[in-house]
Amino acid sequence: MRIKFLSFVLLIAASLELLSCSSGVEKGKNQIDTISKVDTLAEIDLMVVSEKIMEAIKEKDYATFVNYIHPSEGVRFSASSAIDLKNDKVLTKEQILDMNKTKKKFKWGIHESIGDPIVMNLDKYFDEFVYDVDFVKVAKKQKDAITNNNPNSVSNIKKIYPQSEFVEFFYAGDGKKFDGLDWRALTLIFKIENKNVYLIGISHRQWES
């Protein structure tokens, strides 16, 4: 009787061990599946990232905006179609946050049409050379493409940033009032490193006579 009971106990123990192993295998499979899903979700969607950045810019939420900036390269602000490596201002996350506190004016670059320096504080620059129309609401978005509807305002983004990706927000303007001459374009330029996407440039374009 004792032998039969012991055999029964051993049989139950073996069954439990087998069930445990099977569960462990299934758990491991689920873990792999989860990791795979995370990797898939981590794939960069520049359109989504761009929309989040534009929302932060629209609200002047600099604390959120700066989190997208490249940690070592910073972000270059270009006020005109021709990106100027010599005169365009490059700012780090820390510099932007400091400028938001101090409200000091400084030189951002050169006016393309008149040749005068652009001297203003952070908020003023964003109002005139970043978010000067409601791009979130009225702009057409496209990836790695530039709308060239003015021979006097041709972008050189692809030449300056040949290895980068970018998203253009293009507002065609009011065709009835201004015959489309009030068009605006804002392009966010990105560098991708180790599945991370960083903002390295903001290029603003508009009609130039």
Coordinates of C-alpha atoms in Angstrom, one line a residue:
M1 CA 0.0 0.0 0.0
R2 CA 2.9 2.3 0.9
I3 CA 4.6 1.6 -2.4
K4 CA 1.5 2.4 -4.4
F5 CA 1.0 5.6 -2.4
L6 CA 4.7 6.6 -3.0
S7 CA 4.3 5.8 -6.7
F8 CA 1.2 8.0 -6.9
V9 CA 3.1 10.9 -5.2
L10 CA 6.0 10.6 -7.6
L11 CA 3.6 10.5 -10.5
I12 CA 1.9 13.7 -9.3
A13 CA 5.3 15.4 -8.7
A14 CA 6.5 14.5 -12.2
S15 CA 3.3 15.8 -13.7
L16 CA 3.6 19.1 -11.8
E17 CA 7.3 19.4 -13.0
L18 CA 6.3 18.8 -16.6
L19 CA 3.5 21.4 -16.3
S20 CA 5.9 23.9 -14.8
C21 CA 8.4 23.3 -17.6
S22 CA 5.7 23.7 -20.2
S23 CA 4.5 26.9 -18.6
G24 CA 8.1 28.2 -18.5
V25 CA 8.6 27.5 -22.2
E26 CA 5.3 29.3 -22.9
K27 CA 6.3 32.2 -20.6
G28 CA 9.6 32.5 -22.4
K29 CA 7.8 32.6 -25.7
N30 CA 5.5 35.3 -24.5
Q31 CA 8.5 37.3 -23.3
I32 CA 10.1 37.0 -26.7
D33 CA 6.8 38.1 -28.3
T34 CA 6.6 41.0 -26.0
I35 CA 10.1 42.1 -26.7
S36 CA 9.4 41.8 -30.4
K37 CA 6.3 44.0 -30.1
V38 CA 8.3 46.6 -28.2
D39 CA 10.9 46.6 -30.9
T40 CA 8.2 47.0 -33.5
L41 CA 6.6 49.9 -31.6
A42 CA 10.0 51.5 -31.2
E43 CA 10.4 51.9 -34.9
I44 CA 10.5 55.6 -35.7
D45 CA 7.5 57.2 -37.1
L46 CA 8.7 60.7 -38.0
M47 CA 5.3 62.0 -38.8
V48 CA 4.1 61.2 -35.3
V49 CA 7.2 62.7 -33.7
S50 CA 6.9 65.8 -35.9
E51 CA 3.3 66.4 -34.9
K52 CA 4.3 66.1 -31.2
I53 CA 7.1 68.7 -31.7
M54 CA 4.7 71.0 -33.6
E55 CA 2.2 70.8 -30.8
A56 CA 4.9 71.7 -28.3
I57 CA 6.0 74.6 -30.5
K58 CA 2.5 75.9 -30.9
E59 CA 2.0 76.0 -27.1
K60 CA 5.5 77.4 -26.6
D61 CA 6.0 74.4 -24.3
Y62 CA 9.8 74.6 -24.4
A63 CA 10.3 72.1 -21.7
T64 CA 8.8 69.4 -23.9
F65 CA 10.3 70.8 -27.2
V66 CA 13.9 70.6 -26.0
N67 CA 13.6 66.9 -25.2
Y68 CA 13.6 66.2 -28.9
I69 CA 16.9 68.1 -29.6
H70 CA 20.1 66.2 -30.3
P71 CA 22.0 66.1 -27.0
S72 CA 25.4 67.0 -28.4
E73 CA 24.7 68.7 -31.8
G74 CA 21.8 70.9 -30.7
V75 CA 19.3 72.3 -33.2
R76 CA 20.0 74.8 -36.0
F77 CA 17.4 77.5 -36.6
S78 CA 17.2 78.7 -40.2
A79 CA 14.9 81.7 -40.9
S80 CA 15.1 81.4 -44.7
S81 CA 15.1 78.8 -47.5
A82 CA 18.9 78.8 -47.8
I83 CA 20.3 77.2 -44.7
D84 CA 23.4 79.3 -43.7
L85 CA 26.0 77.2 -41.8
K86 CA 27.9 80.4 -40.9
N87 CA 25.2 82.6 -39.6
D88 CA 22.3 80.4 -38.5
K89 CA 22.0 79.9 -34.8
V90 CA 22.6 76.5 -33.3
L91 CA 21.3 76.1 -29.8
T92 CA 21.4 73.3 -27.2
K93 CA 18.6 72.2 -24.9
E94 CA 20.1 74.1 -22.0
Q95 CA 20.6 77.3 -24.0
I96 CA 16.9 77.3 -25.1
L97 CA 15.7 76.8 -21.5
D98 CA 17.9 79.6 -20.3
M99 CA 16.8 81.9 -23.1
N100 CA 13.2 81.2 -22.1
K101 CA 13.9 82.4 -18.6
T102 CA 16.0 85.5 -19.4
K103 CA 14.0 86.7 -22.4
K104 CA 17.2 88.3 -23.8
K105 CA 17.6 89.3 -27.4
F106 CA 20.4 88.0 -29.6
K107 CA 21.3 87.4 -33.2
W108 CA 19.6 84.4 -34.9
G109 CA 20.9 84.9 -38.4
I110 CA 20.4 87.1 -41.5
H111 CA 17.2 88.2 -43.2
E112 CA 17.3 86.6 -46.6
S113 CA 15.5 89.4 -48.5
I114 CA 17.1 92.5 -46.8
G115 CA 20.4 91.3 -45.5
D116 CA 19.8 92.7 -42.0
P117 CA 20.6 90.6 -38.8
I118 CA 17.7 89.0 -37.1
V119 CA 17.9 90.1 -33.5
M120 CA 15.1 89.1 -31.1
N121 CA 14.2 87.0 -28.1
L122 CA 13.1 83.4 -28.1
D123 CA 9.3 84.0 -28.2
K124 CA 9.6 86.7 -30.9
Y125 CA 11.7 84.5 -33.1
F126 CA 9.3 81.6 -32.8
D127 CA 6.4 83.9 -33.6
E128 CA 8.0 85.2 -36.8
F129 CA 10.3 82.5 -38.0
V130 CA 9.0 79.2 -36.6
Y131 CA 5.2 79.1 -35.9
D132 CA 4.0 82.1 -37.9
V133 CA 0.9 80.3 -39.1
D134 CA -1.1 77.5 -37.4
F135 CA 0.8 74.7 -39.1
V136 CA -0.9 72.1 -36.9
K137 CA -4.3 73.0 -38.4
V138 CA -3.7 74.2 -41.9
A139 CA -0.5 72.7 -43.2
K140 CA 0.0 69.7 -45.5
K141 CA 2.6 67.3 -44.1
Q142 CA 5.1 65.3 -46.2
K143 CA 8.2 63.3 -45.4
D144 CA 11.6 63.8 -47.2
A145 CA 10.1 66.1 -49.8
I146 CA 10.2 69.9 -50.3
T147 CA 7.4 72.0 -51.9
N148 CA 9.3 74.3 -54.3
N149 CA 6.6 76.7 -55.6
N150 CA 8.9 79.8 -55.7
P151 CA 12.2 79.9 -57.7
N152 CA 13.4 82.7 -55.4
S153 CA 13.0 80.5 -52.3
V154 CA 14.6 77.1 -53.1
S155 CA 15.5 75.0 -50.1
N156 CA 19.0 73.5 -49.8
I157 CA 18.1 71.1 -47.0
K158 CA 19.1 68.0 -49.0
K159 CA 22.5 69.4 -49.7
I160 CA 23.2 70.5 -46.1
Y161 CA 21.7 67.4 -44.5
P162 CA 22.3 64.6 -47.0
Q163 CA 22.1 61.8 -44.4
S164 CA 19.1 63.2 -42.5
E165 CA 15.4 62.7 -42.8
F166 CA 12.9 65.5 -42.5
V167 CA 9.2 66.4 -42.4
E168 CA 7.8 69.5 -44.1
F169 CA 4.7 71.3 -43.0
F170 CA 3.5 73.4 -45.9
Y171 CA 0.7 76.1 -45.8
A172 CA -0.3 77.1 -49.4
G173 CA -1.6 80.5 -48.3
D174 CA -4.9 82.3 -49.0
G175 CA -5.3 82.0 -52.7
K176 CA -8.3 84.4 -52.8
K177 CA -6.7 87.3 -50.8
F178 CA -3.0 87.1 -51.6
D179 CA -2.9 84.8 -54.6
G180 CA -0.9 82.3 -52.5
L181 CA 2.0 84.7 -51.9
D182 CA 1.5 84.3 -48.2
W183 CA 2.5 80.6 -48.3
R184 CA 4.7 79.3 -45.5
A185 CA 6.8 76.2 -44.9
L186 CA 8.4 74.8 -41.8
T187 CA 10.7 71.8 -42.0
L188 CA 11.8 69.7 -39.1
I189 CA 15.1 67.9 -39.8
F190 CA 16.1 64.8 -37.9
K191 CA 19.1 62.6 -37.2
I192 CA 18.5 59.0 -36.3
E193 CA 20.9 57.2 -34.0
N194 CA 20.4 53.7 -32.5
K195 CA 16.7 53.8 -33.1
N196 CA 16.5 57.3 -31.5
V197 CA 15.3 60.3 -33.4
Y198 CA 16.7 63.7 -32.7
L199 CA 15.8 67.1 -34.0
I200 CA 18.8 68.9 -35.5
G201 CA 17.3 71.6 -37.6
I202 CA 14.3 73.8 -38.1
S203 CA 14.0 75.5 -41.5
H204 CA 11.5 78.2 -42.2
R205 CA 10.6 79.3 -45.7
Q206 CA 8.2 81.9 -47.2
W207 CA 7.7 83.9 -50.3
E208 CA 10.7 86.0 -51.1
S209 CA 10.5 88.6 -54.0

